[in-house]
Coordinates of C-alpha atoms in Angstrom, one line a residue:
X1 CA 9.5 11.1 -11.6
X2 CA 6.7 11.8 -10.6
X3 CA 5.8 12.0 -6.8
X4 CA 2.2 11.5 -5.5
X5 CA 1.7 15.5 -5.6
X6 CA 1.6 15.1 -9.3
X7 CA -1.4 12.5 -9.2
X8 CA -4.8 14.6 -10.5
X9 CA -7.5 14.2 -7.4
X10 CA -10.1 13.6 -10.2
X11 CA -10.8 10.0 -10.9
X12 CA -9.0 8.8 -8.4
X13 CA -8.9 4.6 -7.7
X14 CA -11.3 3.9 -4.2
X15 CA -9.6 0.4 -3.5
X16 CA -6.6 -0.9 -5.3
X17 CA -5.3 -4.1 -4.5
X18 CA -1.2 -5.5 -4.9
X19 CA 0.3 -8.9 -5.4
X20 CA 3.2 -8.2 -3.7
X21 CA 5.5 -10.3 -5.8
X22 CA 9.2 -11.4 -6.7
X23 CA 10.6 -11.5 -2.7
X24 CA 13.0 -14.3 -3.0
X25 CA 14.4 -13.9 -6.7
X26 CA 14.9 -10.6 -5.7
X27 CA 17.1 -11.8 -3.0
X28 CA 18.7 -14.5 -5.2
X29 CA 19.6 -11.4 -7.2
X30 CA 21.8 -10.1 -4.0
X31 CA 23.2 -13.7 -4.0
X32 CA 20.8 -13.6 0.1
X33 CA 18.3 -16.4 1.1
X34 CA 15.4 -15.3 0.7
X35 CA 14.0 -14.6 3.8
X36 CA 16.2 -11.4 3.0
X37 CA 13.4 -10.5 0.3
X38 CA 10.7 -11.1 2.6
X39 CA 12.6 -8.5 5.2
X40 CA 13.1 -6.0 2.4
X41 CA 9.4 -6.3 1.5
X42 CA 8.6 -4.9 4.8
X43 CA 10.1 -2.2 4.8
X44 CA 8.1 -1.2 0.8
X45 CA 4.8 -2.3 1.9
X46 CA 5.1 0.4 4.9
X47 CA 6.1 3.1 2.5
X48 CA 3.6 1.7 -0.4
X49 CA 0.7 2.0 2.6
X50 CA 2.2 6.0 3.2
X51 CA 2.3 7.4 0.1
X52 CA -1.6 6.0 -0.4
X53 CA -2.6 7.5 3.3
X54 CA -0.9 10.6 1.5
X55 CA -2.9 10.2 -1.9
X56 CA -6.2 9.7 0.6
X57 CA -7.0 6.9 -0.8
X58 CA -9.7 4.6 0.9
X59 CA -9.0 0.9 0.4
X60 CA -5.9 -0.4 -0.2
X61 CA -5.4 -4.9 0.1
X62 CA -2.2 -6.4 -0.2
X63 CA -1.6 -10.3 -1.0
X64 CA 0.8 -11.2 2.1
X65 CA 0.2 -14.9 2.9
X66 CA -1.9 -17.2 0.4
X67 CA -3.4 -20.5 0.8
X68 CA -0.8 -21.9 -1.3
X69 CA 2.2 -20.2 0.4
X70 CA 1.6 -22.9 2.7
X71 CA 3.4 -25.4 0.8
X72 CA 6.7 -23.1 1.0
X73 CA 9.8 -24.6 3.0
X74 CA 9.6 -24.3 6.8
X75 CA 12.0 -21.5 7.3
X76 CA 10.4 -19.9 4.7
X77 CA 6.8 -19.9 6.5
X78 CA 8.0 -19.7 10.1
X79 CA 10.2 -16.0 9.1
X80 CA 7.1 -14.6 7.6
X81 CA 4.7 -15.6 10.5
X82 CA 7.7 -13.4 12.7
X83 CA 8.0 -10.9 10.4
X84 CA 4.0 -10.3 10.6
X85 CA 4.1 -10.1 14.4
X86 CA 7.5 -8.2 13.9
X87 CA 5.7 -5.8 11.5
X88 CA 2.3 -5.4 13.3
X89 CA 3.7 -4.2 16.7
X90 CA 6.4 -1.5 15.0
X91 CA 3.7 -0.6 12.5
X92 CA 0.8 0.0 15.6
X93 CA 1.9 3.5 16.3
X94 CA 2.1 4.4 12.8
X95 CA -1.3 3.1 12.1
X96 CA -2.8 5.5 15.0
X97 CA -0.9 8.5 13.3
X98 CA -2.3 8.4 10.4
X99 CA -5.4 7.3 10.8
X100 CA -5.4 3.8 9.6
X101 CA -7.8 0.8 10.5
X102 CA -6.1 -2.5 10.3
X103 CA -8.1 -5.0 8.2
X104 CA -7.9 -8.9 7.1
X105 CA -9.6 -11.4 5.2
X106 CA -9.2 -15.2 4.7
X107 CA -8.5 -18.3 6.8
X108 CA -7.1 -16.4 9.3
X109 CA -7.2 -19.2 12.5
X110 CA -4.5 -21.2 10.6
X111 CA -1.8 -18.9 11.5
X112 CA 0.0 -20.0 14.4
X113 CA -1.3 -18.7 17.7
X114 CA 1.2 -15.5 17.8
X115 CA 1.1 -14.1 14.6
X116 CA -3.0 -14.5 15.2
X117 CA -3.3 -12.8 18.4
X118 CA -1.3 -9.7 17.2
X119 CA -3.4 -9.7 14.0
X120 CA -6.4 -9.8 16.2
X121 CA -5.1 -6.6 18.7
X122 CA -3.6 -4.4 16.4
X123 CA -6.7 -5.0 14.2
X124 CA -9.0 -3.5 17.7
X125 CA -7.1 -1.4 19.0
X126 CA -7.2 0.4 15.0
X127 CA -10.4 -0.4 14.7
X128 CA -12.1 3.1 15.1
X129 CA -9.8 4.5 13.0
X130 CA -12.3 6.1 9.8
X131 CA -8.8 6.8 7.6
X132 CA -7.1 4.3 4.7
X133 CA -8.7 0.7 5.5
X134 CA -5.6 -1.0 5.0
X135 CA -6.7 -5.5 4.7
X136 CA -3.9 -8.1 5.0
X137 CA -4.7 -11.1 2.7
X138 CA -3.6 -13.6 5.0
X139 CA -3.8 -17.6 3.5
X140 CA -6.3 -16.5 1.4
X141 CA -7.1 -17.9 -1.8
X142 CA -10.2 -16.7 -3.9
X143 CA -11.8 -20.2 -4.7
X144 CA -11.4 -21.3 -0.5
X145 CA -13.1 -18.1 -0.2
X146 CA -16.1 -19.1 -3.4
X147 CA -16.7 -22.6 -1.9
X148 CA -16.9 -20.8 1.6
X149 CA -20.0 -18.9 0.2
X150 CA -21.3 -21.1 -2.0
X151 CA -21.6 -23.6 1.4
X152 CA -22.6 -21.1 3.7
X153 CA -25.4 -19.7 0.7
X154 CA -26.1 -23.3 -0.2
X155 CA -27.0 -23.5 4.1
X156 CA -29.2 -21.2 4.6
X157 CA -31.7 -22.0 0.9
X158 CA -31.9 -25.5 2.9
X159 CA -32.7 -24.1 6.4
X160 CA -35.4 -21.7 3.9
X161 CA -33.5 -18.9 4.9
X162 CA -33.0 -18.2 1.7
X163 CA -34.9 -18.5 -1.6
X164 CA -33.1 -20.0 -4.6
X165 CA -34.6 -17.5 -6.8
X166 CA -33.2 -14.6 -4.7
X167 CA -30.1 -14.8 -5.0
X168 CA -28.2 -12.2 -7.0
X169 CA -24.5 -10.5 -7.1
X170 CA -25.5 -8.6 -3.4
X171 CA -26.4 -12.2 -1.3
X172 CA -23.6 -13.7 -3.5
X173 CA -20.5 -10.4 -1.9
X174 CA -23.0 -10.4 1.3
X175 CA -20.7 -13.9 1.9
X176 CA -17.2 -13.1 1.0
X177 CA -14.5 -12.5 2.8
X178 CA -15.0 -8.6 1.3
X179 CA -17.7 -8.1 2.6
X180 CA -17.5 -4.7 3.9
X181 CA -15.1 -3.5 0.7
X182 CA -15.7 -2.4 -2.1
X183 CA -14.8 -4.0 -5.6
X184 CA -11.0 -3.6 -6.8
X185 CA -10.5 -0.8 -9.5
X186 CA -6.8 -1.2 -9.9
X187 CA -5.0 -4.2 -9.2
X188 CA -1.3 -4.4 -9.6
X189 CA 1.6 -7.1 -9.7
X190 CA 4.9 -6.7 -9.1
X191 CA 8.0 -9.2 -10.7
X192 CA 6.7 -9.1 -14.6
X193 CA 4.2 -12.2 -13.7
X194 CA 0.8 -11.6 -16.1
X195 CA -1.7 -13.8 -13.5
X196 CA -4.0 -13.4 -11.1
X197 CA -2.4 -16.1 -8.4
X198 CA -6.6 -17.0 -7.2
X199 CA -6.9 -13.2 -5.9
X200 CA -10.3 -11.6 -5.4
X201 CA -11.5 -13.6 -8.3
X202 CA -15.2 -12.1 -7.9
X203 CA -14.1 -8.5 -7.2
X204 CA -11.7 -8.1 -9.7
X205 CA -14.1 -8.7 -12.1
X206 CA -13.9 -4.9 -13.4
X207 CA -10.9 -4.1 -12.1
X208 CA -8.2 -2.1 -14.6
X209 CA -5.1 -4.7 -14.2
X210 CA -1.7 -3.4 -13.8
X211 CA 1.3 -5.4 -14.6
X212 CA 4.8 -4.5 -14.3
X213 CA 9.2 -6.0 -14.3
X214 CA 9.7 -5.0 -10.9
X215 CA 10.3 -7.0 -7.6
X216 CA 7.7 -5.8 -4.5
X217 CA 11.5 -5.1 -2.7
X218 CA 12.4 -2.2 -5.8
X219 CA 8.9 -0.9 -6.0
X220 CA 9.2 2.6 -5.0
X221 CA 6.6 6.1 -5.5
X222 CA 7.1 6.8 -8.6
X223 CA 6.0 2.7 -9.2
X224 CA 2.7 3.4 -7.4
X225 CA 2.5 7.4 -9.0
X226 CA 2.8 5.4 -12.9
X227 CA 0.6 2.8 -12.0
X228 CA -2.2 5.2 -11.0
X229 CA -2.1 7.5 -13.8
X230 CA -2.5 4.9 -16.1
X231 CA -5.2 4.1 -14.4
X232 CA -6.5 7.2 -14.8
X233 CA -5.9 7.3 -18.3
X234 CA -8.5 4.2 -19.0
X235 CA -11.7 5.0 -19.9
X236 CA -14.1 2.2 -17.6
X237 CA -17.2 1.0 -19.7
X238 CA -18.4 -1.5 -17.8
X239 CA -19.6 -3.5 -20.4
X240 CA -21.3 0.0 -21.9
X241 CA -19.7 1.4 -25.0
X242 CA -18.1 4.8 -25.2
X243 CA -20.9 7.4 -26.3
X244 CA -23.5 6.1 -23.4
X245 CA -20.9 7.2 -21.2
X246 CA -20.2 10.3 -22.5

């Protein structure tokens, strides 16, 4: 099996986003509760972050908890929030050692107070790191993000801060949660599901999509390598023809 060391340095994705799907179904296969899958999914996150750092990736964004996930059973939500707190505390030394800056997108004010405080603390402590930016999408929904952007822009138009005729992609980008991140180059979704699930709808307009029939706790280095190699073999035309690119 190929490893990160086997990936060509040319044509690397600058920004990878991952929908980490399948924790619950993986646990069910083991005859365990869903929370067992989430606990093992945390280990996969750690290894994936380490591999992306080794690769020299600039941006990694993980769909950690969606706005819709609040509808799940209370025990599962509570466990996920506790895992978030414990993982942030445990991984801070690793972030510092690997020069990783922690970032977040979403309505983090809706998180439990302890999780919110821990998140802000780790973000502050890693804020000056200049290596890979690791973004956790927490209490995130793309439709909510776009709605908030429309409200902000509309308010500025009403107050004569922005003229309607001047609204372009740049202005929209500056009002999104991801205003300081580049567009996604490669979107990976595990578990075999072929849908986006309200994740980064604006930012993946020209992303390459890669779906893999492996539950997140079983996602390994060679799966990441396969996804990146698949990306490197694709022709990204952005509306142009192959002849124009050449």
